[in-house]
Amino acid sequence: VTRYDDVRFVLRDQRFSVNPHHPGWPPMSAGQGATRRDLKPNIFALDNPVHNELRRMQSADFRIAQIEAWRPRVQQLVDEAIDAMLKMPKPVDLWETFALKIPSIVICEMLGVAYEDSEFFQHHSDRLVKTGSTADEIGESMDALRGFLRDLVEKKMVAPTEDILSRMATQQVKEGLLTASEVADLCVMLLIAGHDTTSNTICLATILLLQHPDQLEKFRNGDDEVVAKGVEEILRFLDVPHLGRRRVALEDVEVGGQLIRAGEGVIAAQMIADRDETAFDDPDKFDIDRDARHHLGFGFGTHQCLGQPLVRVEVQIALATLFRRIPTLQLAVPMEEIR
């Protein structure tokens, strides 16, 4: 499903299930298909009303007011990363030194995971999001991440600190609402979602702005409102997770004049919908003056991204600071040579 209105229809209609245990659910890869049905569903793979119950347990930590309080810390991390980059031999790998580092530290601090363990998480989360991973690799990485987080939840039940895992340990596990394993399952997905897509967006947005010097000039010299508006256009134009939102029809449903039968898999291709000319004028043009707030980069409906306020804060600060502090920033190699 590729049209803007049709994608929104599918993502908000409860007749389309996210649960991979239903026959016909379309996996992203053979490896994922072999393991998904053996794994306990997480918040991203549960339908309502269970999904909403679990989402409410985590939503307080991602309210706009809560996330806005993280701005000074994100700014500090961005400035520290740029300070370090400027002292390094040139050229510098933006992914390793900047784009990956900032969201990784932030989500680790929010969850209450030591940053020293970020390489462990990076290795295993990469396996889970890569379409080439085998069933054995996916299963092994899920087990490793769950086991680590389950042990950490149990420690925080005894000695809680100010973080998401501690709050869930004391409010949900101690009260018998969730087990330590269930909290670990929820937080595995938060950890993965909390850095991978954001890191890619920062890197690709840097290239995108460098390719459009007129837009970059507006972005660099603009106030907070211009930056925020520009980031929405970046999120629309790049729409980084090019995998589509996966669903399966629970009953016969007509979408855009096409009959989708019960048991048929559906991929709601939001990255294509965000280039639909019925929703966005001249959609293949990158224009930071555009009002792109209705883009589908964070999904739509009940399963739209829980952490979108955090993504916005991180990308806004990272890009605005990077181009302000390094006005001579440029690609080290021709565009066609970039991996």
Coordinates of N, CA and C in Angstrom, one line a residue, residues 134-338:
T134 N 20.6 -14.1 9.9 CA 20.0 -15.4 9.9 C 19.1 -15.6 11.1
A135 N 18.3 -16.7 11.1 CA 17.4 -17.0 12.2 C 18.2 -17.2 13.5
D136 N 19.3 -17.9 13.3 CA 20.2 -18.2 14.5 C 20.7 -16.9 15.1
E137 N 21.2 -16.0 14.2 CA 21.8 -14.7 14.7 C 20.7 -13.9 15.4
I138 N 19.5 -13.8 14.8 CA 18.5 -13.0 15.4 C 18.1 -13.6 16.8
G139 N 17.9 -14.9 16.9 CA 17.6 -15.6 18.1 C 18.6 -15.4 19.2
E140 N 19.9 -15.5 18.8 CA 21.0 -15.3 19.7 C 21.1 -13.9 20.3
S141 N 20.9 -12.9 19.4 CA 20.9 -11.5 19.8 C 19.8 -11.2 20.7
M142 N 18.6 -11.6 20.4 CA 17.4 -11.4 21.3 C 17.6 -12.0 22.6
D143 N 18.2 -13.2 22.7 CA 18.4 -13.8 24.0 C 19.5 -13.1 24.8
A144 N 20.5 -12.6 24.1 CA 21.6 -11.9 24.8 C 21.1 -10.6 25.4
L145 N 20.3 -9.8 24.6 CA 19.8 -8.5 25.1 C 18.8 -8.7 26.2
R146 N 17.9 -9.7 26.0 CA 16.9 -9.9 27.0 C 17.5 -10.3 28.3
G147 N 18.5 -11.2 28.3 CA 19.1 -11.7 29.5 C 19.8 -10.6 30.2
F148 N 20.5 -9.8 29.5 CA 21.2 -8.6 30.1 C 20.3 -7.7 30.8
L149 N 19.2 -7.3 30.1 CA 18.2 -6.4 30.7 C 17.4 -7.0 31.8
R150 N 17.1 -8.2 31.7 CA 16.4 -8.9 32.8 C 17.2 -8.9 34.1
D151 N 18.5 -9.2 34.0 CA 19.4 -9.1 35.1 C 19.5 -7.7 35.7
L152 N 19.5 -6.7 34.8 CA 19.6 -5.3 35.2 C 18.3 -4.9 36.0
V153 N 17.2 -5.3 35.4 CA 15.9 -5.0 36.1 C 15.9 -5.6 37.5
E154 N 16.4 -6.8 37.7 CA 16.4 -7.4 39.0 C 17.3 -6.7 40.0
K155 N 18.4 -6.2 39.5 CA 19.3 -5.4 40.3 C 18.7 -4.1 40.7
K156 N 17.9 -3.4 39.8 CA 17.3 -2.1 40.1 C 16.1 -2.3 41.0
M157 N 15.5 -3.5 41.1 CA 14.5 -3.7 42.1 C 15.0 -3.5 43.5
V158 N 16.3 -3.9 43.7 CA 17.0 -3.8 45.0 C 17.6 -2.4 45.2
A159 N 18.2 -1.9 44.1 CA 18.9 -0.6 44.2 C 18.5 0.3 43.0
P160 N 17.3 0.9 43.1 CA 16.8 1.7 42.0 C 17.5 3.0 41.8
T161 N 17.6 3.5 40.6 CA 18.1 4.9 40.3 C 17.1 5.6 39.5
E162 N 17.5 6.8 39.0 CA 16.5 7.6 38.3 C 16.5 7.3 36.8
D163 N 15.8 6.3 36.4 CA 15.8 5.9 35.0 C 14.6 5.0 34.7
I164 N 14.4 4.7 33.4 CA 13.2 4.0 33.0 C 13.1 2.6 33.6
L165 N 14.3 1.9 33.5 CA 14.3 0.5 34.0 C 14.0 0.5 35.5
S166 N 14.5 1.4 36.3 CA 14.2 1.4 37.7 C 12.7 1.7 38.0
R167 N 12.2 2.7 37.2 CA 10.8 3.0 37.4 C 9.9 1.8 37.1
M168 N 10.2 1.1 36.0 CA 9.4 -0.1 35.7 C 9.6 -1.2 36.7
A169 N 10.8 -1.3 37.2 CA 11.1 -2.4 38.2 C 10.3 -2.2 39.5
T170 N 10.3 -0.9 39.9 CA 9.6 -0.6 41.2 C 8.1 -0.5 41.0
Q171 N 7.6 0.1 39.9 CA 6.2 0.3 39.7 C 5.4 -0.9 39.0
Q172 N 6.1 -1.6 38.1 CA 5.4 -2.7 37.4 C 5.8 -4.1 38.0
V173 N 7.1 -4.3 38.1 CA 7.5 -5.6 38.6 C 7.2 -5.9 40.0
K174 N 7.5 -5.0 40.9 CA 7.3 -5.1 42.3 C 5.8 -5.2 42.6
E175 N 5.0 -4.5 41.8 CA 3.5 -4.5 42.0 C 2.9 -5.7 41.3
G176 N 3.6 -6.5 40.6 CA 3.1 -7.7 40.0 C 2.4 -7.5 38.7
L177 N 2.5 -6.3 38.1 CA 1.9 -6.0 36.8 C 2.7 -6.6 35.6
L178 N 4.0 -6.7 35.8 CA 4.8 -7.3 34.7 C 5.9 -8.1 35.4
T179 N 6.5 -9.0 34.7 CA 7.7 -9.8 35.2 C 8.9 -9.0 34.7
A180 N 10.1 -9.4 35.4 CA 11.3 -8.8 34.9 C 11.6 -9.1 33.5
S181 N 11.2 -10.3 33.0 CA 11.4 -10.7 31.6 C 10.6 -9.9 30.7
E182 N 9.3 -9.6 31.1 CA 8.5 -8.7 30.3 C 9.0 -7.3 30.1
V183 N 9.5 -6.8 31.2 CA 10.1 -5.4 31.2 C 11.3 -5.4 30.3
A184 N 12.1 -6.5 30.3 CA 13.3 -6.6 29.5 C 12.9 -6.7 28.0
D185 N 11.8 -7.4 27.7 CA 11.3 -7.5 26.3 C 10.9 -6.1 25.8
L186 N 10.2 -5.3 26.7 CA 9.8 -4.0 26.3 C 11.0 -3.1 26.0
C187 N 12.0 -3.2 26.9 CA 13.1 -2.2 26.8 C 14.1 -2.6 25.7
V188 N 14.2 -3.9 25.3 CA 15.0 -4.3 24.2 C 14.6 -3.5 23.0
M189 N 13.3 -3.4 22.7 CA 12.8 -2.7 21.5 C 13.0 -1.2 21.7
L190 N 12.9 -0.6 22.9 CA 13.2 0.8 23.1 C 14.6 1.1 22.8
L191 N 15.5 0.2 23.2 CA 17.0 0.4 23.0 C 17.3 0.4 21.6
I192 N 16.7 -0.5 20.8 CA 17.0 -0.6 19.4 C 16.4 0.6 18.7
A193 N 15.1 0.9 18.9 CA 14.5 2.0 18.3 C 15.1 3.3 18.7
G194 N 15.7 3.3 19.9 CA 16.2 4.6 20.4 C 17.4 5.1 19.8
H195 N 18.1 4.3 19.0 CA 19.4 4.9 18.4 C 19.6 4.6 16.9
D196 N 19.1 3.5 16.4 CA 19.5 3.1 15.1 C 18.9 4.1 14.0
T197 N 17.6 4.3 14.0 CA 17.0 5.2 13.0 C 17.5 6.6 13.2
T198 N 17.6 7.1 14.4 CA 18.1 8.4 14.7 C 19.5 8.7 14.1
S199 N 20.4 7.7 14.4 CA 21.7 7.8 13.9 C 21.8 7.9 12.4
N200 N 21.0 7.1 11.7 CA 21.0 7.1 10.3 C 20.4 8.4 9.7
T201 N 19.4 8.9 10.4 CA 18.8 10.2 10.0 C 19.8 11.3 10.1
I202 N 20.6 11.4 11.2 CA 21.6 12.4 11.3 C 22.6 12.4 10.2
C203 N 23.1 11.2 9.9 CA 24.1 11.0 8.8 C 23.5 11.4 7.5
L204 N 22.4 10.9 7.1 CA 21.8 11.1 5.8 C 21.4 12.6 5.7
A205 N 20.9 13.2 6.8 CA 20.5 14.6 6.7 C 21.7 15.5 6.5
T206 N 22.8 15.1 7.1 CA 24.0 15.9 6.8 C 24.4 15.9 5.4
I207 N 24.3 14.8 4.7 CA 24.6 14.7 3.3 C 23.6 15.5 2.5
L208 N 22.3 15.3 2.9 CA 21.2 16.0 2.2 C 21.4 17.5 2.2
L209 N 21.7 18.0 3.4 CA 21.8 19.5 3.5 C 23.1 20.0 2.7
L210 N 24.1 19.2 2.7 CA 25.3 19.6 2.0 C 25.1 19.6 0.4
Q211 N 24.1 18.7 0.0 CA 23.7 18.7 -1.4 C 22.8 19.8 -1.8
H212 N 22.3 20.5 -0.8 CA 21.3 21.6 -1.1 C 21.8 22.9 -0.3
P213 N 22.9 23.5 -0.8 CA 23.5 24.6 -0.1 C 22.6 25.8 0.2
D214 N 21.6 26.0 -0.7 CA 20.6 27.1 -0.4 C 19.7 26.8 0.8
Q215 N 19.3 25.5 0.9 CA 18.5 25.1 2.0 C 19.4 25.1 3.3
L216 N 20.6 24.6 3.2 CA 21.5 24.6 4.3 C 21.8 26.0 4.9
E217 N 21.9 27.0 4.0 CA 22.1 28.4 4.5 C 20.9 28.8 5.3
K218 N 19.7 28.6 4.9 CA 18.5 28.9 5.6 C 18.5 28.2 7.0
F219 N 18.8 26.9 6.9 CA 18.8 26.1 8.1 C 19.8 26.6 9.1
R220 N 21.1 26.8 8.7 CA 22.1 27.2 9.6 C 21.9 28.6 10.2
N221 N 21.3 29.5 9.5 CA 21.0 30.8 10.0 C 19.7 31.0 10.6
G222 N 18.8 30.0 10.6 CA 17.5 30.1 11.1 C 17.4 30.0 12.6
D223 N 16.3 30.4 13.2 CA 16.0 30.3 14.6 C 15.5 28.9 14.9
D224 N 15.1 28.6 16.2 CA 14.6 27.3 16.6 C 13.4 26.9 15.8
E225 N 12.6 27.8 15.4 CA 11.4 27.4 14.6 C 11.8 27.0 13.2
V226 N 12.7 27.6 12.6 CA 13.2 27.2 11.3 C 13.8 25.9 11.3
V227 N 14.7 25.6 12.4 CA 15.3 24.3 12.5 C 14.3 23.2 12.7
A228 N 13.3 23.5 13.6 CA 12.3 22.5 13.8 C 11.5 22.1 12.6
K229 N 11.1 23.2 11.8 CA 10.4 23.0 10.6 C 11.3 22.2 9.6
G230 N 12.5 22.6 9.5 CA 13.5 21.9 8.6 C 13.6 20.4 8.9
V231 N 13.6 20.1 10.2 CA 13.8 18.7 10.6 C 12.6 17.9 10.2
E232 N 11.4 18.5 10.3 CA 10.2 17.8 9.8 C 10.3 17.4 8.3
E233 N 10.8 18.4 7.5 CA 11.0 18.1 6.1 C 12.0 17.1 5.9
I234 N 13.1 17.1 6.7 CA 14.1 16.0 6.6 C 13.5 14.7 6.9
L235 N 12.7 14.6 7.9 CA 12.1 13.3 8.3 C 11.1 12.8 7.2
R236 N 10.4 13.8 6.5 CA 9.5 13.4 5.4 C 10.4 12.9 4.2
F237 N 11.4 13.7 3.9 CA 12.1 13.5 2.6 C 12.9 12.2 2.7
L238 N 13.6 12.0 3.8 CA 14.4 10.8 4.0 C 13.6 9.6 4.4
D239 N 12.7 9.8 5.4 CA 11.8 8.7 6.0 C 12.7 7.4 6.1
V240 N 13.7 7.5 7.0 CA 14.8 6.5 7.0 C 14.4 5.0 7.0
P241 N 13.5 4.6 7.8 CA 13.2 3.1 7.8 C 12.5 2.6 6.6
H242 N 13.3 2.3 5.6 CA 12.7 1.9 4.3 C 12.2 0.4 4.3
L243 N 11.5 0.1 5.3 CA 11.0 -1.3 5.4 C 9.5 -1.5 5.4
G244 N 8.8 -0.3 5.5 CA 7.4 -0.4 5.6 C 6.8 -0.9 6.9
R245 N 5.6 -0.6 7.2 CA 5.0 -1.1 8.4 C 4.2 -2.3 8.1
R246 N 4.6 -3.4 8.8 CA 4.1 -4.7 8.4 C 2.7 -5.1 9.1
R247 N 1.8 -5.6 8.4 CA 0.5 -5.9 8.9 C 0.0 -7.2 8.2
V248 N -1.1 -7.8 8.8 CA -1.8 -8.9 8.1 C -3.3 -8.6 8.3
A249 N -4.1 -8.8 7.3 CA -5.5 -8.6 7.3 C -6.2 -9.7 8.2
L250 N -7.0 -9.3 9.1 CA -7.7 -10.2 10.0 C -9.1 -10.6 9.3
E251 N -9.6 -9.8 8.4 CA -10.8 -10.0 7.7 C -10.7 -9.3 6.3
D252 N -11.6 -9.6 5.4 CA -11.6 -9.0 4.1 C -11.8 -7.4 4.3
V253 N -11.0 -6.7 3.7 CA -11.0 -5.2 3.8 C -10.8 -4.6 2.4
E254 N -11.5 -3.6 2.0 CA -11.3 -2.9 0.8 C -10.5 -1.6 1.1
V255 N -9.3 -1.5 0.4 CA -8.4 -0.3 0.6 C -8.2 0.3 -0.8
G256 N -8.6 1.6 -1.0 CA -8.4 2.3 -2.2 C -9.0 1.5 -3.4
G257 N -10.1 0.9 -3.2 CA -10.7 0.1 -4.3 C -10.2 -1.3 -4.6
Q258 N -9.2 -1.7 -3.7 CA -8.6 -3.0 -3.9 C -9.0 -3.9 -2.7
L259 N -9.6 -5.1 -3.0 CA -9.9 -6.0 -2.0 C -8.7 -6.7 -1.4
I260 N -8.5 -6.6 -0.1 CA -7.4 -7.3 0.6 C -8.1 -8.4 1.4
R261 N -7.8 -9.6 1.2 CA -8.5 -10.7 1.8 C -7.9 -11.1 3.2
A262 N -8.7 -11.7 4.0 CA -8.2 -12.1 5.3 C -7.0 -13.1 5.2
G263 N -6.0 -12.8 6.0 CA -4.8 -13.7 5.9 C -3.7 -13.2 4.9
E264 N -4.0 -12.1 4.2 CA -3.0 -11.6 3.3 C -2.2 -10.5 4.0
G265 N -0.8 -10.6 3.7 CA 0.1 -9.7 4.3 C 0.0 -8.3 3.6
V266 N 0.2 -7.3 4.4 CA 0.2 -5.9 3.9 C 1.4 -5.1 4.4
I267 N 2.1 -4.5 3.4 CA 3.2 -3.6 3.8 C 2.7 -2.1 3.5
A268 N 2.5 -1.4 4.6 CA 2.1 0.0 4.5 C 3.4 0.8 4.2
A269 N 3.7 1.2 3.0 CA 5.0 1.8 2.6 C 4.9 3.3 2.8
Q270 N 5.2 3.7 4.1 CA 5.1 5.1 4.5 C 6.1 5.9 3.8
M271 N 7.3 5.3 3.4 CA 8.3 6.1 2.8 C 7.9 6.5 1.4
I272 N 7.0 5.7 0.7 CA 6.5 6.1 -0.6 C 5.3 7.1 -0.4
A273 N 4.5 6.8 0.6 CA 3.4 7.7 0.9 C 3.9 9.1 1.2
D274 N 5.0 9.3 1.8 CA 5.6 10.6 2.1 C 6.1 11.3 0.8
R275 N 6.0 10.7 -0.3 CA 6.3 11.3 -1.6 C 5.0 11.4 -2.5
D276 N 3.8 11.3 -1.9 CA 2.6 11.3 -2.6 C 2.2 12.8 -2.9
E277 N 2.0 13.1 -4.1 CA 1.7 14.5 -4.5 C 0.3 14.9 -4.1
T278 N -0.5 14.0 -3.7 CA -1.8 14.5 -3.1 C -1.7 15.0 -1.7
A279 N -0.6 14.6 -1.0 CA -0.4 15.0 0.3 C 0.7 16.1 0.4
F280 N 1.6 16.2 -0.5 CA 2.7 17.1 -0.5 C 2.9 17.7 -1.9
D281 N 2.9 19.0 -2.0 CA 3.1 19.6 -3.3 C 4.6 19.4 -3.7
D282 N 4.8 19.1 -5.0 CA 6.2 18.9 -5.5 C 7.0 18.0 -4.5
P283 N 6.5 16.8 -4.2 CA 7.1 16.0 -3.1 C 8.5 15.5 -3.3
D284 N 9.1 15.5 -4.5 CA 10.4 15.1 -4.7 C 11.4 16.3 -4.5
K285 N 10.9 17.4 -4.2 CA 11.7 18.6 -3.9 C 12.0 18.7 -2.4
F286 N 13.2 18.9 -2.0 CA 13.6 19.1 -0.6 C 13.4 20.6 -0.3
D287 N 12.5 20.9 0.6 CA 12.2 22.3 0.9 C 11.9 22.5 2.4
I288 N 12.9 23.1 3.1 CA 12.7 23.3 4.5 C 11.7 24.3 4.9
D289 N 11.2 25.1 3.9 CA 10.1 26.0 4.2 C 8.7 25.3 4.2
R290 N 8.7 24.0 3.8 CA 7.4 23.3 3.7 C 6.9 23.0 5.1
D291 N 5.6 22.9 5.2 CA 5.0 22.5 6.4 C 4.8 21.0 6.3
A292 N 5.7 20.2 6.8 CA 5.7 18.7 6.6 C 5.3 17.9 7.8
R293 N 4.6 18.6 8.8 CA 4.3 18.0 10.0 C 3.4 16.7 9.9
H294 N 2.7 16.6 8.8 CA 1.8 15.5 8.7 C 2.4 14.3 8.0
H295 N 3.8 14.3 7.9 CA 4.5 13.2 7.3 C 4.3 11.9 8.1
L296 N 4.6 10.8 7.5 CA 4.3 9.5 8.2 C 5.6 8.8 8.6
G297 N 6.7 9.6 8.8 CA 8.0 9.0 9.2 C 7.9 8.3 10.6
F298 N 7.0 8.7 11.4 CA 6.8 8.0 12.7 C 5.6 7.1 12.7
G299 N 5.1 6.8 11.6 CA 4.0 5.9 11.5 C 2.7 6.7 11.7
F300 N 1.6 6.0 12.0 CA 0.3 6.7 12.2 C -0.6 5.7 13.0
G301 N -1.5 6.3 13.7 CA -2.4 5.5 14.5 C -1.9 5.0 15.8
T302 N -2.4 3.9 16.3 CA -2.1 3.5 17.7 C -0.6 3.1 17.9
H303 N 0.0 2.7 16.8 CA 1.4 2.2 16.9 C 2.4 3.2 16.4
Q304 N 2.0 4.5 16.3 CA 3.0 5.5 15.9 C 4.1 5.6 17.0
C305 N 5.3 6.0 16.5 CA 6.5 5.9 17.3 C 6.4 6.6 18.7
L306 N 6.6 5.9 19.7 CA 6.5 6.4 21.1 C 7.6 7.4 21.4
G307 N 8.8 7.2 20.8 CA 9.9 8.1 21.1 C 10.1 9.3 20.1
Q308 N 9.0 9.6 19.3 CA 9.2 10.7 18.4 C 9.6 12.0 19.0
P309 N 9.2 12.4 20.2 CA 9.7 13.7 20.7 C 11.2 13.7 21.0
L310 N 11.7 12.5 21.3 CA 13.2 12.4 21.6 C 13.9 12.5 20.3
V311 N 13.4 11.8 19.2 CA 14.1 11.9 17.9 C 14.2 13.3 17.4
R312 N 13.1 14.1 17.6 CA 13.1 15.4 17.1 C 14.1 16.3 17.9
V313 N 14.2 16.1 19.2 CA 15.1 16.9 20.0 C 16.6 16.6 19.6
E314 N 16.9 15.3 19.4 CA 18.2 14.8 19.1 C 18.6 15.3 17.7
V315 N 17.8 15.2 16.7 CA 18.1 15.6 15.3 C 18.2 17.1 15.2
Q316 N 17.3 17.8 15.9 CA 17.4 19.3 15.8 C 18.7 19.8 16.4
I317 N 19.0 19.3 17.6 CA 20.2 19.8 18.2 C 21.5 19.4 17.5
A318 N 21.5 18.1 17.1 CA 22.7 17.6 16.4 C 23.0 18.3 15.1
L319 N 22.0 18.5 14.2 CA 22.2 19.2 13.0 C 22.5 20.7 13.1
A320 N 21.7 21.3 13.9 CA 21.9 22.8 14.1 C 23.3 23.1 14.6
T321 N 23.7 22.3 15.6 CA 25.0 22.6 16.2 C 26.1 22.2 15.3
L322 N 26.0 21.1 14.6 CA 27.1 20.7 13.7 C 27.4 21.7 12.6
F323 N 26.3 22.2 12.0 CA 26.5 23.2 10.9 C 26.9 24.6 11.4
R324 N 26.5 24.9 12.6 CA 26.8 26.2 13.2 C 28.3 26.2 13.6
R325 N 28.7 25.1 14.2 CA 30.1 25.1 14.8 C 31.1 24.7 13.7
I326 N 30.7 24.0 12.7 CA 31.7 23.6 11.6 C 31.1 24.1 10.3
P327 N 31.1 25.4 10.0 CA 30.5 26.0 8.8 C 31.2 25.5 7.5
T328 N 32.5 25.0 7.6 CA 33.2 24.6 6.5 C 33.1 23.1 6.2
L329 N 32.2 22.4 7.0 CA 32.0 21.0 6.8 C 31.7 20.6 5.4
Q330 N 32.3 19.6 4.9 CA 32.1 19.1 3.5 C 32.4 17.6 3.5
L331 N 31.9 17.0 2.4 CA 32.2 15.5 2.2 C 33.7 15.3 1.9
A332 N 34.2 14.2 2.4 CA 35.6 13.9 2.2 C 35.9 13.3 0.9
V333 N 34.9 12.7 0.3 CA 35.0 12.0 -1.0 C 33.8 12.4 -1.9
P334 N 33.9 12.1 -3.2 CA 32.7 12.4 -4.0 C 31.5 11.6 -3.5
M335 N 30.3 12.2 -3.8 CA 29.1 11.6 -3.3 C 28.9 10.1 -3.7
E336 N 29.3 9.7 -4.9 CA 29.1 8.4 -5.4 C 30.0 7.4 -4.7
E337 N 31.0 7.8 -3.9 CA 31.9 6.9 -3.2 C 31.5 6.7 -1.8
I338 N 30.5 7.4 -1.3 CA 30.0 7.2 0.1 C 29.3 5.9 0.2

